[in-house]
C-alpha cells in the first residue's frame, strides 16, 4: 500500500522549480498523491497542467481547501518545490505548520533541514508528527569511499545525462524503466536527486548535499548494491546538472562512480540560459556529447528531447536534424514514447533480454 500525500508547490507547479511535485505527479512508487497545493493553478487538473492529459489529481489553493474537499487527512505533506534560495521562506514555514496542525507528517526535500528549525521542531512535537529531511546526509563515518567494486558489475549500466539542470533526465529515466519492466526486463535504477528518492527509488541518495570526497563512493555503492541485490539485466542511473556545468561536479561523480557503459543525453533545444545562472549559456549539444565521450571513453547512444517552448513541428525537425547530424536515435519520450531508445539499448546490449520470458 502506498502512503497518501499532499504535495505543496505554491506558485511553481508545472514550472522548472516545481520539478519535485511534477515528478511525483507523473510517477511515484512510494506515495499515492491525492492533491497539489498551488493557489496560482487552483481548480485545475494537475495532469492537464503538466502534460495535457487528465490524471484526476486536483490542484487546490491551500491545505484547508484540500482537506475539506478530499474529506480525509493524508499521511504526508510533501514539500514539492525546489527554489534556488538558500533560506526558508515564511510562506513555506506557515504552510508546514498548518499541515502539522492537521496531523500530517512532513517530508522535506529542500537542502534546508526542518529538523534544524527550532520553531518547526516545537510545532512537530506539539502535534505529535514527524519531520523527514530526506536530503540530510548520513554522518561521514557512514558514507562510502570509492572501492573499485564497480568493476564487478557485469550488467550494462546506462546513465541519463543532459545539457542543464531540470532538463527532464529523471523523467526520461522513469519512462524507460517503466517500459523495460513491462517487457519483462529486470531493470534497476539509481536516484541521485531528491525527487527520485521521494518517488521511491530503492537505491541512491541526493548527491548534491554529500561531502564531495564521498560522492563517487556513494554512487558506486548504490550501483553495486542494486547489482548484487536485484540481479538486474540492466541498471539506469539518473544524471544531475550537466558535465560541462561550471558550478557542479555531480555529473563527473556519476561517470566515475557508476562507470556507465553508455549514455543517453537530454537535450533542451530552446533553452539558451542555464537554470538559476543567467550569466551562463547552455552549451551546444555537440560540445556536450563530445565532452561526455571524451571523459568517459563510452558512447552516447540516444538523444531525448525536452519540448519546453517548442511546437510539435519544431520537435519533429529537431529529431530529424539530430539523427542526421549524430547518427543516433532521437525522440521526445513524453510525446512519442521510449521505443526508439529501448530498441537501441537492446541492439547494443542483446544479453539484456536473455532472462525475459519468451
Coordinates of N, CA and C in Angstrom, one line a residue, residues 176-282:
X176 N 11.7 5.1 -19.3 CA 12.4 4.0 -19.9 C 12.3 2.8 -18.9
X177 N 12.5 3.0 -17.6 CA 12.5 2.0 -16.6 C 11.1 1.3 -16.6
X178 N 10.1 2.1 -16.6 CA 8.7 1.6 -16.7 C 8.4 0.7 -17.9
X179 N 8.9 1.1 -19.1 CA 8.6 0.3 -20.3 C 9.5 -0.9 -20.4
X180 N 10.7 -0.8 -19.9 CA 11.6 -2.0 -19.9 C 11.0 -3.1 -18.9
X181 N 10.5 -2.6 -17.8 CA 9.9 -3.6 -16.8 C 8.6 -4.2 -17.4
X182 N 7.9 -3.5 -18.2 CA 6.7 -4.0 -18.8 C 7.0 -5.1 -19.8
X183 N 8.3 -5.0 -20.4 CA 8.7 -6.0 -21.3 C 9.3 -7.2 -20.6
X184 N 9.3 -7.2 -19.3 CA 9.9 -8.3 -18.5 C 11.3 -8.2 -18.3
X185 N 11.9 -7.1 -18.6 CA 13.4 -6.9 -18.4 C 13.6 -6.4 -17.0
X186 N 14.4 -7.1 -16.2 CA 14.7 -6.7 -14.8 C 15.6 -5.5 -14.8
X187 N 15.0 -4.4 -14.5 CA 15.7 -3.1 -14.6 C 15.7 -2.4 -13.2
X188 N 16.9 -2.1 -12.8 CA 17.1 -1.4 -11.6 C 17.5 0.0 -12.0
X189 N 17.3 1.0 -11.0 CA 17.7 2.3 -11.3 C 18.2 3.0 -10.1
X190 N 19.1 4.0 -10.3 CA 19.8 4.7 -9.2 C 19.3 6.1 -9.2
X191 N 18.8 6.6 -8.1 CA 18.4 8.0 -8.0 C 19.6 8.8 -7.5
X192 N 19.8 10.0 -8.0 CA 20.9 10.8 -7.5 C 20.4 12.2 -7.0
X193 N 19.1 12.4 -7.0 CA 18.5 13.6 -6.5 C 17.3 13.4 -5.6
X194 N 16.7 14.4 -5.0 CA 15.7 14.3 -4.0 C 14.4 13.7 -4.6
X195 N 14.1 14.1 -5.9 CA 12.8 13.7 -6.4 C 12.8 12.2 -6.7
X196 N 13.9 11.6 -7.2 CA 14.0 10.2 -7.4 C 13.8 9.4 -6.1
X197 N 14.4 9.9 -5.0 CA 14.3 9.3 -3.7 C 12.9 9.4 -3.2
X198 N 12.2 10.5 -3.4 CA 10.8 10.7 -3.0 C 9.9 9.8 -3.8
X199 N 10.3 9.6 -5.0 CA 9.4 8.7 -5.9 C 9.5 7.2 -5.4
X200 N 10.4 6.9 -4.6 CA 10.5 5.6 -4.1 C 11.7 4.8 -4.6
X201 N 12.7 5.4 -5.1 CA 13.9 4.7 -5.5 C 14.5 3.9 -4.4
X202 N 14.8 2.6 -4.7 CA 15.4 1.7 -3.7 C 16.8 2.0 -3.5
X203 N 17.5 2.5 -4.5 CA 18.9 2.7 -4.4 C 19.3 4.2 -4.8
X204 N 20.3 4.7 -4.1 CA 20.7 6.1 -4.4 C 20.4 7.1 -3.3
X205 N 21.1 8.2 -3.4 CA 20.9 9.3 -2.5 C 21.0 10.6 -3.2
X206 N 20.4 11.7 -2.6 CA 20.6 13.0 -3.2 C 22.1 13.5 -3.1
X207 N 22.9 13.4 -4.1 CA 24.3 13.6 -4.0 C 24.7 15.0 -3.8
X208 N 23.8 16.0 -4.1 CA 24.3 17.4 -4.0 C 24.5 17.9 -2.6
X209 N 24.1 17.1 -1.6 CA 24.4 17.6 -0.2 C 25.4 16.7 0.5
X210 N 26.1 15.8 -0.3 CA 27.1 14.9 0.3 C 28.5 15.6 0.2
X211 N 29.3 15.4 1.2 CA 30.7 15.9 1.1 C 31.3 15.3 -0.1
X212 N 32.0 16.2 -0.9 CA 32.4 15.8 -2.2 C 33.4 14.6 -2.2
X213 N 34.1 14.4 -1.1 CA 35.0 13.3 -1.1 C 34.3 11.9 -1.2
X214 N 33.0 11.9 -0.9 CA 32.2 10.7 -0.8 C 31.2 10.5 -1.9
X215 N 31.1 11.5 -2.8 CA 30.1 11.4 -3.9 C 30.3 10.1 -4.8
X216 N 31.6 10.0 -5.2 CA 31.9 8.9 -6.1 C 31.6 7.5 -5.4
X217 N 32.0 7.4 -4.2 CA 31.8 6.2 -3.4 C 30.4 5.9 -3.2
X218 N 29.6 6.9 -2.9 CA 28.1 6.7 -2.6 C 27.4 6.2 -3.9
X219 N 27.8 6.8 -5.0 CA 27.2 6.3 -6.3 C 27.7 4.9 -6.6
X220 N 28.9 4.6 -6.5 CA 29.4 3.3 -6.7 C 28.7 2.3 -5.8
X221 N 28.5 2.6 -4.5 CA 27.9 1.7 -3.5 C 26.4 1.4 -3.9
X222 N 25.7 2.5 -4.4 CA 24.4 2.3 -4.9 C 24.2 1.4 -6.1
X223 N 25.1 1.5 -7.0 CA 25.1 0.7 -8.2 C 25.5 -0.8 -7.9
X224 N 26.5 -0.9 -7.0 CA 26.9 -2.3 -6.6 C 25.8 -3.0 -5.8
X225 N 25.2 -2.2 -4.9 CA 24.1 -2.8 -4.1 C 22.9 -3.2 -5.0
X226 N 22.5 -2.4 -6.0 CA 21.5 -2.7 -6.9 C 21.8 -4.0 -7.7
X227 N 23.1 -4.1 -8.1 CA 23.5 -5.2 -8.9 C 23.5 -6.5 -8.1
X228 N 24.0 -6.4 -6.9 CA 24.1 -7.6 -6.0 C 22.7 -8.1 -5.5
X229 N 21.9 -7.1 -5.2 CA 20.6 -7.5 -4.6 C 19.5 -7.8 -5.6
X230 N 19.5 -7.1 -6.7 CA 18.4 -7.3 -7.7 C 18.7 -8.2 -8.8
X231 N 20.0 -8.5 -9.0 CA 20.5 -9.4 -10.2 C 19.8 -8.8 -11.5
X232 N 20.0 -7.5 -11.7 CA 19.2 -6.9 -12.9 C 19.9 -7.3 -14.2
X233 N 19.0 -7.1 -15.2 CA 19.5 -7.3 -16.6 C 20.2 -5.9 -17.1
X234 N 19.8 -4.8 -16.4 CA 20.2 -3.5 -16.8 C 20.1 -2.6 -15.6
X235 N 21.0 -1.6 -15.5 CA 20.9 -0.6 -14.5 C 20.9 0.8 -15.2
X236 N 20.0 1.6 -14.8 CA 19.9 3.0 -15.3 C 20.3 4.0 -14.2
X237 N 21.0 5.0 -14.5 CA 21.5 5.9 -13.4 C 21.0 7.4 -13.8
X238 N 20.4 8.0 -12.9 CA 19.9 9.4 -13.1 C 21.1 10.3 -13.0
X239 N 21.1 11.2 -14.0 CA 22.1 12.3 -14.1 C 21.7 13.5 -13.3
X240 N 22.7 14.4 -13.0 CA 22.4 15.6 -12.4 C 23.1 16.7 -13.1
X241 N 22.5 17.9 -13.3 CA 23.1 19.0 -13.9 C 23.6 18.7 -15.3
X242 N 24.8 19.1 -15.6 CA 25.4 18.7 -16.9 C 26.9 18.6 -16.7
X243 N 27.6 17.8 -17.4 CA 29.0 17.6 -17.2 C 29.8 18.9 -17.4
X244 N 29.3 19.7 -18.3 CA 30.0 21.0 -18.6 C 29.7 22.1 -17.6
X245 N 28.7 21.9 -16.8 CA 28.3 23.0 -15.9 C 29.4 23.4 -14.9
X246 N 29.8 24.7 -15.0 CA 30.9 25.1 -14.1 C 30.6 25.2 -12.6
X247 N 29.4 25.1 -12.3 CA 29.0 25.2 -10.8 C 28.9 23.9 -10.1
X248 N 28.8 22.8 -10.9 CA 28.5 21.5 -10.3 C 29.5 20.4 -10.7
X249 N 29.8 19.5 -9.8 CA 30.7 18.3 -10.1 C 29.9 17.0 -10.2
X250 N 28.6 17.1 -10.1 CA 27.8 15.8 -9.9 C 27.9 14.9 -11.1
X251 N 27.8 15.4 -12.3 CA 27.9 14.5 -13.5 C 29.2 13.8 -13.6
X252 N 30.3 14.4 -13.2 CA 31.6 13.8 -13.2 C 31.7 12.7 -12.2
X253 N 31.1 12.9 -11.0 CA 31.0 11.9 -10.0 C 30.2 10.7 -10.4
X254 N 29.1 10.9 -11.2 CA 28.3 9.8 -11.7 C 29.1 9.0 -12.7
X255 N 29.9 9.7 -13.6 CA 30.7 8.9 -14.5 C 31.7 8.1 -13.8
X256 N 32.4 8.6 -12.8 CA 33.4 7.9 -12.1 C 32.8 6.8 -11.2
X257 N 31.7 7.1 -10.5 CA 31.2 6.2 -9.6 C 30.4 5.0 -10.2
X258 N 29.6 5.3 -11.2 CA 28.8 4.3 -11.9 C 29.4 3.6 -13.0
X259 N 30.5 4.2 -13.6 CA 31.2 3.6 -14.7 C 30.3 3.2 -15.8
X260 N 29.5 4.1 -16.3 CA 28.5 3.6 -17.3 C 29.1 3.1 -18.6
X261 N 28.3 2.2 -19.2 CA 28.8 1.6 -20.5 C 28.3 2.4 -21.6
X262 N 27.3 3.3 -21.4 CA 26.7 4.1 -22.4 C 25.9 5.2 -21.8
X263 N 25.6 6.2 -22.6 CA 24.8 7.4 -22.1 C 23.7 7.7 -23.0
X264 N 22.6 8.3 -22.4 CA 21.6 9.0 -23.1 C 21.6 10.4 -22.7
X265 N 21.5 11.3 -23.6 CA 21.6 12.7 -23.3 C 20.2 13.5 -23.5
X266 N 19.8 14.2 -22.5 CA 18.6 15.0 -22.6 C 18.9 16.4 -23.1
X267 N 18.3 16.7 -24.3 CA 18.5 17.9 -25.0 C 17.4 18.9 -24.8
X268 N 17.7 20.2 -24.5 CA 16.7 21.2 -24.4 C 16.9 22.3 -25.4
X269 N 16.3 22.1 -26.6 CA 16.7 22.9 -27.8 C 16.4 24.4 -27.6
X270 N 15.4 24.8 -27.0 CA 15.0 26.2 -26.9 C 15.6 26.9 -25.7
X271 N 16.2 26.2 -24.8 CA 16.8 26.8 -23.6 C 18.2 27.3 -23.9
X272 N 18.3 28.6 -23.8 CA 19.6 29.3 -24.1 C 20.4 29.6 -22.9
X273 N 19.8 29.8 -21.7 CA 20.5 30.2 -20.5 C 20.3 29.1 -19.4
X274 N 21.3 28.8 -18.7 CA 21.2 27.8 -17.7 C 20.3 28.2 -16.5
X275 N 19.6 27.2 -16.0 CA 18.6 27.4 -14.9 C 19.4 28.0 -13.7
X276 N 18.9 29.1 -13.1 CA 19.5 29.7 -11.9 C 20.8 30.4 -12.2
X277 N 21.3 30.4 -13.4 CA 22.6 31.0 -13.7 C 22.4 31.9 -15.0
X278 N 21.8 33.1 -14.8 CA 21.5 33.9 -16.0 C 22.7 34.4 -16.8
X279 N 23.9 34.2 -16.2 CA 25.1 34.6 -16.9 C 25.8 33.5 -17.6
X280 N 25.2 32.3 -17.6 CA 25.8 31.1 -18.3 C 24.9 30.6 -19.4
X281 N 25.5 30.4 -20.6 CA 24.7 29.9 -21.7 C 24.7 28.4 -21.6
X282 N 23.6 27.8 -22.1 CA 23.5 26.4 -22.3 C 24.5 26.0 -23.4

